[in-house]
Amino acid sequence: MATDIPISTQSDAEVVPKRAKPTSRAMLIWRRLRSTPRFWVGGILLAFFVLFALFGNTINIYSPTDQDVFALNEGPSAQHWFGTNTIGQDIYAQTVVGLQKSLLIGIIAGPAASILAAIIGSAAGYFGGRVEAVIVWFINLLLVLPSFFILVLMAPLLRQLSWMAIVVFLVLFGWMIMAQVVRNQTKAIKDRDFVRAARYMGVSTPKILSRHIIPNVASILIVDATLGVVSAIIAETSLSYFNLGIQKPDVSIGTLLADGSGAAATRPWLFVFPAGVLVLMLFAISLMADALRDAIDPTSGANRD
């Protein structure tokens, strides 16, 4: 029996295979991230603490300043989940408020320092010559200055200002290393064809820096900004612990640790809960930063999961 053979209406020459859609760099990074357990563990933990800072006190009947005179120095209970301090203030409510302040300072100061490093570092690398020499001299000067002693000298002034003064201080002393990295990267990029073409077409220097230079170093800036959040929170906590940062009646994790450290052995709830929140939150951000760094640069430590 004869078999019907389908007749093609299109010649082989007309059959052109469809070209796969190119994968963007952002999509490639996201694919690497979503296959990294560290990213999900850190992301879920961080999301929990952000929600805890934003809405933790909505389920609590006590405010951070309320004083329960019938519950002085009491341990965790159904009424006061994290216990109370010597004047009956609720440690849970104070931990939530302290977490808000520490997280806010870290989220502002970390990325702000990276942005400052991007601007100054790219300008130094792009212009070169005397501009680069002056900027490098200034960076080296700030690197050798003992920032802690400067802070001690400025402490009387900072105590009269708001917490934003701490943010400004952390930004001013937190951008130099990354600026050096951006400067070196810019010097390697500025002579490439696409930058030369933009220069010959009369594109202004600020636009070349913002459109062609900084986007090419954005990956390291993103990682630096994420790690900068951790550094800023640790710095603020340390400063507040030594009474050089956030001042009472304002509250941060550092002030809570300072208040509770003296009673860590006899009334551990004053110290353990704020310290536990701080450690877990920094752990979560560090996991995310580590996963992000590996996703952007697979050669930095791949296959660790």
mmCIF file of C-alpha atoms in Angstrom:
data_model
loop_
_atom_site.group_PDB
_atom_site.id
_atom_site.type_symbol
_atom_site.label_atom_id
_atom_site.label_comp_id
_atom_site.label_asym_id
_atom_site.label_seq_id
_atom_site.Cartn_x
_atom_site.Cartn_y
_atom_site.Cartn_z
ATOM 1 C CA MET A 1 0.000 0.000 0.000
ATOM 2 C CA ALA A 2 1.411 3.325 -0.953
ATOM 3 C CA THR A 3 2.235 5.704 1.868
ATOM 4 C CA ASP A 4 1.304 9.344 1.615
ATOM 5 C CA ILE A 5 4.370 11.494 1.868
ATOM 6 C CA PRO A 6 3.725 14.996 3.220
ATOM 7 C CA ILE A 7 4.803 17.622 0.798
ATOM 8 C CA SER A 8 6.569 20.579 2.325
ATOM 9 C CA THR A 9 5.382 23.936 1.094
ATOM 10 C CA GLN A 10 8.593 25.605 2.201
ATOM 11 C CA SER A 11 12.011 24.938 0.806
ATOM 12 C CA ASP A 12 14.887 24.027 3.082
ATOM 13 C CA ALA A 13 16.590 27.286 2.282
ATOM 14 C CA GLU A 14 13.615 29.148 3.699
ATOM 15 C CA VAL A 15 13.772 27.347 7.043
ATOM 16 C CA VAL A 16 15.721 29.679 9.292
ATOM 17 C CA PRO A 17 16.213 28.576 12.888
ATOM 18 C CA LYS A 18 14.953 31.045 15.432
ATOM 19 C CA ARG A 19 17.744 32.817 17.290
ATOM 20 C CA ALA A 20 17.579 32.509 21.048
ATOM 21 C CA LYS A 21 16.841 35.722 22.882
ATOM 22 C CA PRO A 22 20.033 36.978 24.525
ATOM 23 C CA THR A 23 20.059 36.742 28.311
ATOM 24 C CA SER A 24 20.570 40.040 30.081
ATOM 25 C CA ARG A 25 23.177 40.336 32.824
ATOM 26 C CA ALA A 26 20.495 41.052 35.420
ATOM 27 C CA MET A 27 18.615 37.876 34.447
ATOM 28 C CA LEU A 28 21.817 35.848 34.562
ATOM 29 C CA ILE A 29 22.586 37.141 38.067
ATOM 30 C CA TRP A 30 19.048 36.381 39.193
ATOM 31 C CA ARG A 31 19.284 32.801 37.878
ATOM 32 C CA ARG A 32 22.486 32.284 39.823
ATOM 33 C CA LEU A 33 20.988 33.850 42.945
ATOM 34 C CA ARG A 34 17.829 31.755 42.973
ATOM 35 C CA SER A 35 19.878 28.563 42.819
ATOM 36 C CA THR A 36 21.896 29.624 45.877
ATOM 37 C CA PRO A 37 20.584 28.405 49.257
ATOM 38 C CA ARG A 38 22.496 31.191 51.046
ATOM 39 C CA PHE A 39 20.462 33.798 49.193
ATOM 40 C CA TRP A 40 17.122 32.293 50.237
ATOM 41 C CA VAL A 41 18.143 31.705 53.861
ATOM 42 C CA GLY A 42 19.518 35.229 54.178
ATOM 43 C CA GLY A 43 16.593 36.767 52.308
ATOM 44 C CA ILE A 44 13.946 35.062 54.434
ATOM 45 C CA LEU A 45 15.753 35.982 57.655
ATOM 46 C CA LEU A 46 16.219 39.578 56.569
ATOM 47 C CA ALA A 47 12.590 39.880 55.450
ATOM 48 C CA PHE A 48 11.531 38.596 58.867
ATOM 49 C CA PHE A 49 13.592 41.228 60.700
ATOM 50 C CA VAL A 50 12.413 44.027 58.406
ATOM 51 C CA LEU A 51 8.794 43.045 59.074
ATOM 52 C CA PHE A 52 9.629 42.710 62.765
ATOM 53 C CA ALA A 53 11.057 46.247 62.817
ATOM 54 C CA LEU A 54 8.105 47.695 60.895
ATOM 55 C CA PHE A 55 5.174 45.913 62.532
ATOM 56 C CA GLY A 56 6.580 44.228 65.652
ATOM 57 C CA ASN A 57 5.078 46.745 68.045
ATOM 58 C CA THR A 58 1.598 46.644 66.509
ATOM 59 C CA ILE A 59 0.924 43.410 68.403
ATOM 60 C CA ASN A 60 2.392 44.733 71.663
ATOM 61 C CA ILE A 61 0.319 46.665 74.189
ATOM 62 C CA TYR A 62 3.392 48.466 75.590
ATOM 63 C CA SER A 63 5.298 51.307 73.978
ATOM 64 C CA PRO A 64 9.089 51.684 74.416
ATOM 65 C CA THR A 65 8.589 54.454 77.004
ATOM 66 C CA ASP A 66 5.807 52.849 79.044
ATOM 67 C CA GLN A 67 6.778 51.919 82.615
ATOM 68 C CA ASP A 68 5.079 48.998 84.322
ATOM 69 C CA VAL A 69 5.701 49.657 88.016
ATOM 70 C CA PHE A 70 4.281 46.230 88.876
ATOM 71 C CA ALA A 71 6.912 44.458 86.741
ATOM 72 C CA LEU A 72 10.352 45.802 87.556
ATOM 73 C CA ASN A 73 13.310 43.680 86.468
ATOM 74 C CA GLU A 74 11.059 40.790 85.494
ATOM 75 C CA GLY A 75 12.113 38.049 83.117
ATOM 76 C CA PRO A 76 10.228 37.052 79.965
ATOM 77 C CA SER A 77 6.541 36.361 80.613
ATOM 78 C CA ALA A 78 3.223 36.292 78.802
ATOM 79 C CA GLN A 79 2.833 40.003 79.527
ATOM 80 C CA HIS A 80 6.397 41.115 78.745
ATOM 81 C CA TRP A 81 7.776 38.738 76.108
ATOM 82 C CA PHE A 82 11.411 39.889 76.407
ATOM 83 C CA GLY A 83 11.162 40.926 80.092
ATOM 84 C CA THR A 84 11.530 44.394 81.618
ATOM 85 C CA ASN A 85 14.371 46.618 82.793
ATOM 86 C CA THR A 86 14.933 48.289 86.168
ATOM 87 C CA ILE A 87 12.227 50.911 85.610
ATOM 88 C CA GLY A 88 9.684 48.509 84.136
ATOM 89 C CA GLN A 89 10.153 49.333 80.446
ATOM 90 C CA ASP A 90 9.282 46.577 78.008
ATOM 91 C CA ILE A 91 12.444 45.129 76.390
ATOM 92 C CA TYR A 92 10.494 43.731 73.437
ATOM 93 C CA ALA A 93 9.161 47.180 72.508
ATOM 94 C CA GLN A 94 12.598 48.740 72.956
ATOM 95 C CA THR A 95 14.238 46.022 70.843
ATOM 96 C CA VAL A 96 11.816 46.689 67.997
ATOM 97 C CA VAL A 97 12.496 50.446 68.113
ATOM 98 C CA GLY A 98 16.251 49.883 68.444
ATOM 99 C CA LEU A 99 16.204 47.551 65.448
ATOM 100 C CA GLN A 100 14.368 50.189 63.426
ATOM 101 C CA LYS A 101 17.037 52.786 64.184
ATOM 102 C CA SER A 102 20.033 50.484 63.590
ATOM 103 C CA LEU A 103 18.557 49.112 60.355
ATOM 104 C CA LEU A 104 17.691 52.601 59.107
ATOM 105 C CA ILE A 105 21.206 53.875 59.781
ATOM 106 C CA GLY A 106 22.739 50.874 58.001
ATOM 107 C CA ILE A 107 20.461 51.120 54.960
ATOM 108 C CA ILE A 108 21.232 54.845 54.547
ATOM 109 C CA ALA A 109 24.947 54.891 55.379
ATOM 110 C CA GLY A 110 26.051 51.749 53.473
ATOM 111 C CA PRO A 111 24.687 52.656 50.000
ATOM 112 C CA ALA A 112 25.496 56.364 50.503
ATOM 113 C CA ALA A 113 29.171 55.546 51.082
ATOM 114 C CA SER A 114 29.188 53.396 47.914
ATOM 115 C CA ILE A 115 27.623 56.208 45.871
ATOM 116 C CA LEU A 116 30.234 58.654 47.167
ATOM 117 C CA ALA A 117 32.988 56.157 46.306
ATOM 118 C CA ALA A 118 31.575 55.728 42.789
ATOM 119 C CA ILE A 119 31.515 59.473 42.112
ATOM 120 C CA ILE A 120 34.959 60.286 43.497
ATOM 121 C CA GLY A 121 36.668 57.106 42.293
ATOM 122 C CA SER A 122 35.327 57.348 38.734
ATOM 123 C CA ALA A 123 36.276 61.038 38.520
ATOM 124 C CA ALA A 124 39.828 60.277 39.673
ATOM 125 C CA GLY A 125 40.243 57.429 37.196
ATOM 126 C CA TYR A 126 38.652 59.243 34.274
ATOM 127 C CA PHE A 127 40.420 62.613 34.545
ATOM 128 C CA GLY A 128 43.785 61.297 35.724
ATOM 129 C CA GLY A 129 46.693 63.725 36.087
ATOM 130 C CA ARG A 130 46.527 66.301 38.845
ATOM 131 C CA VAL A 131 42.889 65.579 39.629
ATOM 132 C CA GLU A 132 43.726 61.947 40.302
ATOM 133 C CA ALA A 133 46.824 62.881 42.311
ATOM 134 C CA VAL A 134 44.845 65.234 44.566
ATOM 135 C CA ILE A 135 42.047 62.729 45.092
ATOM 136 C CA VAL A 136 44.460 59.883 45.831
ATOM 137 C CA TRP A 137 46.329 62.104 48.300
ATOM 138 C CA PHE A 138 43.035 62.953 50.028
ATOM 139 C CA ILE A 139 41.999 59.283 50.144
ATOM 140 C CA ASN A 140 45.343 58.266 51.637
ATOM 141 C CA LEU A 141 45.041 61.070 54.182
ATOM 142 C CA LEU A 142 41.625 59.856 55.330
ATOM 143 C CA LEU A 143 42.838 56.261 55.457
ATOM 144 C CA VAL A 144 45.632 57.078 57.873
ATOM 145 C CA LEU A 145 43.515 59.337 60.080
ATOM 146 C CA PRO A 146 42.302 57.527 63.208
ATOM 147 C CA SER A 147 38.557 57.902 62.709
ATOM 148 C CA PHE A 148 37.783 56.647 66.208
ATOM 149 C CA PHE A 149 39.826 59.395 67.863
ATOM 150 C CA ILE A 150 38.245 61.981 65.588
ATOM 151 C CA LEU A 151 34.884 60.722 66.736
ATOM 152 C CA VAL A 152 35.929 61.003 70.369
ATOM 153 C CA LEU A 153 36.902 64.630 69.764
ATOM 154 C CA MET A 154 33.612 65.303 67.988
ATOM 155 C CA ALA A 155 31.478 63.434 70.540
ATOM 156 C CA PRO A 156 30.336 66.566 72.446
ATOM 157 C CA LEU A 157 29.097 68.052 69.166
ATOM 158 C CA LEU A 158 27.483 64.834 67.942
ATOM 159 C CA ARG A 159 25.565 64.436 71.206
ATOM 160 C CA GLN A 160 23.802 67.741 70.463
ATOM 161 C CA LEU A 161 22.813 66.664 66.962
ATOM 162 C CA SER A 162 20.359 64.082 65.695
ATOM 163 C CA TRP A 163 21.179 60.508 64.658
ATOM 164 C CA MET A 164 21.682 61.743 61.114
ATOM 165 C CA ALA A 165 25.019 63.177 62.260
ATOM 166 C CA ILE A 166 26.138 59.579 62.920
ATOM 167 C CA VAL A 167 25.069 58.629 59.398
ATOM 168 C CA VAL A 168 27.083 61.505 57.924
ATOM 169 C CA PHE A 169 30.126 60.477 59.954
ATOM 170 C CA LEU A 170 29.871 56.848 58.822
ATOM 171 C CA VAL A 171 29.555 57.914 55.176
ATOM 172 C CA LEU A 172 32.505 60.323 55.355
ATOM 173 C CA PHE A 173 34.805 57.616 56.726
ATOM 174 C CA GLY A 174 33.435 54.638 54.801
ATOM 175 C CA TRP A 175 34.033 55.292 51.090
ATOM 176 C CA MET A 176 37.819 55.406 50.572
ATOM 177 C CA ILE A 177 38.680 51.743 49.888
ATOM 178 C CA MET A 178 35.910 51.309 47.324
ATOM 179 C CA ALA A 179 36.873 54.611 45.678
ATOM 180 C CA GLN A 180 40.342 53.174 45.048
ATOM 181 C CA VAL A 181 38.783 50.085 43.437
ATOM 182 C CA VAL A 182 36.470 52.190 41.255
ATOM 183 C CA ARG A 183 39.403 54.397 40.224
ATOM 184 C CA ASN A 184 41.382 51.395 38.987
ATOM 185 C CA GLN A 185 38.361 49.977 37.159
ATOM 186 C CA THR A 186 37.665 53.340 35.515
ATOM 187 C CA LYS A 187 41.245 53.617 34.247
ATOM 188 C CA ALA A 188 40.798 50.232 32.555
ATOM 189 C CA ILE A 189 37.477 51.224 30.967
ATOM 190 C CA LYS A 190 37.998 54.817 29.876
ATOM 191 C CA ASP A 191 40.064 53.927 26.753
ATOM 192 C CA ARG A 192 37.613 51.366 25.393
ATOM 193 C CA ASP A 193 35.938 52.036 22.054
ATOM 194 C CA PHE A 194 32.470 52.841 23.353
ATOM 195 C CA VAL A 195 33.850 55.471 25.739
ATOM 196 C CA ARG A 196 36.032 56.993 23.008
ATOM 197 C CA ALA A 197 33.073 57.073 20.626
ATOM 198 C CA ALA A 198 30.967 58.907 23.192
ATOM 199 C CA ARG A 199 33.792 61.384 23.759
ATOM 200 C CA TYR A 200 34.237 62.042 20.022
ATOM 201 C CA MET A 201 30.491 62.548 19.653
ATOM 202 C CA GLY A 202 30.683 65.376 22.142
ATOM 203 C CA VAL A 203 28.953 63.677 25.050
ATOM 204 C CA SER A 204 29.634 65.605 28.232
ATOM 205 C CA THR A 205 31.919 64.149 30.892
ATOM 206 C CA PRO A 206 29.189 63.763 33.566
ATOM 207 C CA LYS A 207 27.059 61.799 31.079
ATOM 208 C CA ILE A 208 30.001 59.587 30.078
ATOM 209 C CA LEU A 209 30.659 58.834 33.728
ATOM 210 C CA SER A 210 27.006 58.148 34.553
ATOM 211 C CA ARG A 211 26.108 56.219 31.359
ATOM 212 C CA HIS A 212 29.290 54.370 30.433
ATOM 213 C CA ILE A 213 31.717 54.216 33.352
ATOM 214 C CA ILE A 214 29.671 53.707 36.522
ATOM 215 C CA PRO A 215 27.288 51.089 35.005
ATOM 216 C CA ASN A 216 30.338 48.985 34.154
ATOM 217 C CA VAL A 217 31.458 48.973 37.795
ATOM 218 C CA ALA A 218 27.933 48.691 39.193
ATOM 219 C CA SER A 219 28.369 45.033 40.136
ATOM 220 C CA ILE A 220 31.148 45.691 42.640
ATOM 221 C CA LEU A 221 29.276 48.740 43.934
ATOM 222 C CA ILE A 222 26.168 46.664 44.625
ATOM 223 C CA VAL A 223 28.178 44.155 46.637
ATOM 224 C CA ASP A 224 29.979 46.966 48.447
ATOM 225 C CA ALA A 225 26.693 48.679 49.330
ATOM 226 C CA THR A 226 25.277 45.427 50.739
ATOM 227 C CA LEU A 227 28.357 44.775 52.845
ATOM 228 C CA GLY A 228 28.349 48.460 53.782
ATOM 229 C CA VAL A 229 24.990 47.993 55.494
ATOM 230 C CA VAL A 230 26.575 45.399 57.777
ATOM 231 C CA SER A 231 29.586 47.612 58.461
ATOM 232 C CA ALA A 232 27.414 50.649 59.223
ATOM 233 C CA ILE A 233 25.208 48.719 61.655
ATOM 234 C CA ILE A 234 28.256 47.311 63.460
ATOM 235 C CA ALA A 235 29.866 50.760 63.600
ATOM 236 C CA GLU A 236 26.722 52.426 64.916
ATOM 237 C CA THR A 237 26.228 49.705 67.505
ATOM 238 C CA SER A 238 29.828 50.018 68.674
ATOM 239 C CA LEU A 239 29.633 53.814 68.878
ATOM 240 C CA SER A 240 26.338 53.726 70.771
ATOM 241 C CA TYR A 241 27.700 51.047 73.099
ATOM 242 C CA PHE A 242 30.489 53.457 74.108
ATOM 243 C CA ASN A 243 28.013 56.353 74.405
ATOM 244 C CA LEU A 244 29.439 58.050 71.298
ATOM 245 C CA GLY A 245 26.534 57.361 68.969
ATOM 246 C CA ILE A 246 22.780 57.358 69.604
ATOM 247 C CA GLN A 247 21.936 59.276 72.759
ATOM 248 C CA LYS A 248 19.113 58.634 75.209
ATOM 249 C CA PRO A 249 16.128 58.868 75.251
ATOM 250 C CA ASP A 250 16.642 57.634 71.673
ATOM 251 C CA VAL A 251 17.130 53.874 71.427
ATOM 252 C CA SER A 252 19.251 51.649 69.211
ATOM 253 C CA ILE A 253 20.568 48.115 69.514
ATOM 254 C CA GLY A 254 23.857 49.614 70.719
ATOM 255 C CA THR A 255 22.242 51.526 73.596
ATOM 256 C CA LEU A 256 20.284 48.408 74.629
ATOM 257 C CA LEU A 257 23.473 46.337 74.662
ATOM 258 C CA ALA A 258 25.202 49.023 76.717
ATOM 259 C CA ASP A 259 22.341 49.039 79.232
ATOM 260 C CA GLY A 260 22.148 45.260 79.461
ATOM 261 C CA SER A 261 25.811 44.294 79.399
ATOM 262 C CA GLY A 262 26.302 44.959 83.131
ATOM 263 C CA ALA A 263 23.468 42.569 84.017
ATOM 264 C CA ALA A 264 24.196 39.883 81.408
ATOM 265 C CA ALA A 265 24.939 37.306 84.121
ATOM 266 C CA THR A 266 22.138 38.139 86.579
ATOM 267 C CA ARG A 267 19.383 39.358 84.195
ATOM 268 C CA PRO A 268 20.350 37.904 80.815
ATOM 269 C CA TRP A 269 17.141 38.944 79.057
ATOM 270 C CA LEU A 270 18.365 42.548 79.076
ATOM 271 C CA PHE A 271 21.334 41.550 76.896
ATOM 272 C CA VAL A 272 20.483 38.281 75.143
ATOM 273 C CA PHE A 273 17.451 39.426 73.139
ATOM 274 C CA PRO A 274 18.981 42.618 71.621
ATOM 275 C CA ALA A 275 22.259 40.776 70.982
ATOM 276 C CA GLY A 276 20.451 37.838 69.369
ATOM 277 C CA VAL A 277 18.476 40.127 67.069
ATOM 278 C CA LEU A 278 21.659 41.962 66.073
ATOM 279 C CA VAL A 279 23.666 38.793 65.380
ATOM 280 C CA LEU A 280 20.922 37.109 63.337
ATOM 281 C CA MET A 281 20.223 40.230 61.302
ATOM 282 C CA LEU A 282 23.914 40.733 60.455
ATOM 283 C CA PHE A 283 24.136 37.028 59.626
ATOM 284 C CA ALA A 284 21.223 37.363 57.202
ATOM 285 C CA ILE A 285 22.677 40.410 55.428
ATOM 286 C CA SER A 286 26.096 38.769 55.216
ATOM 287 C CA LEU A 287 24.606 35.648 53.630
ATOM 288 C CA MET A 288 22.829 37.751 51.010
ATOM 289 C CA ALA A 289 25.943 39.805 50.279
ATOM 290 C CA ASP A 290 28.006 36.641 49.957
ATOM 291 C CA ALA A 291 25.513 35.073 47.548
ATOM 292 C CA LEU A 292 25.268 38.312 45.558
ATOM 293 C CA ARG A 293 29.047 38.520 45.226
ATOM 294 C CA ASP A 294 29.234 34.949 43.930
ATOM 295 C CA ALA A 295 26.367 35.573 41.500
ATOM 296 C CA ILE A 296 28.046 38.660 40.063
ATOM 297 C CA ASP A 297 31.521 37.146 40.023
ATOM 298 C CA PRO A 298 31.331 33.310 39.894
ATOM 299 C CA THR A 299 35.108 33.052 40.203
ATOM 300 C CA SER A 300 35.040 34.626 43.672
ATOM 301 C CA GLY A 301 33.980 31.403 45.407
ATOM 302 C CA ALA A 302 31.506 29.372 43.445
ATOM 303 C CA ASN A 303 30.151 25.961 44.325
ATOM 304 C CA ARG A 304 30.297 26.589 48.056
ATOM 305 C CA ASP A 305 26.641 25.687 48.581
#
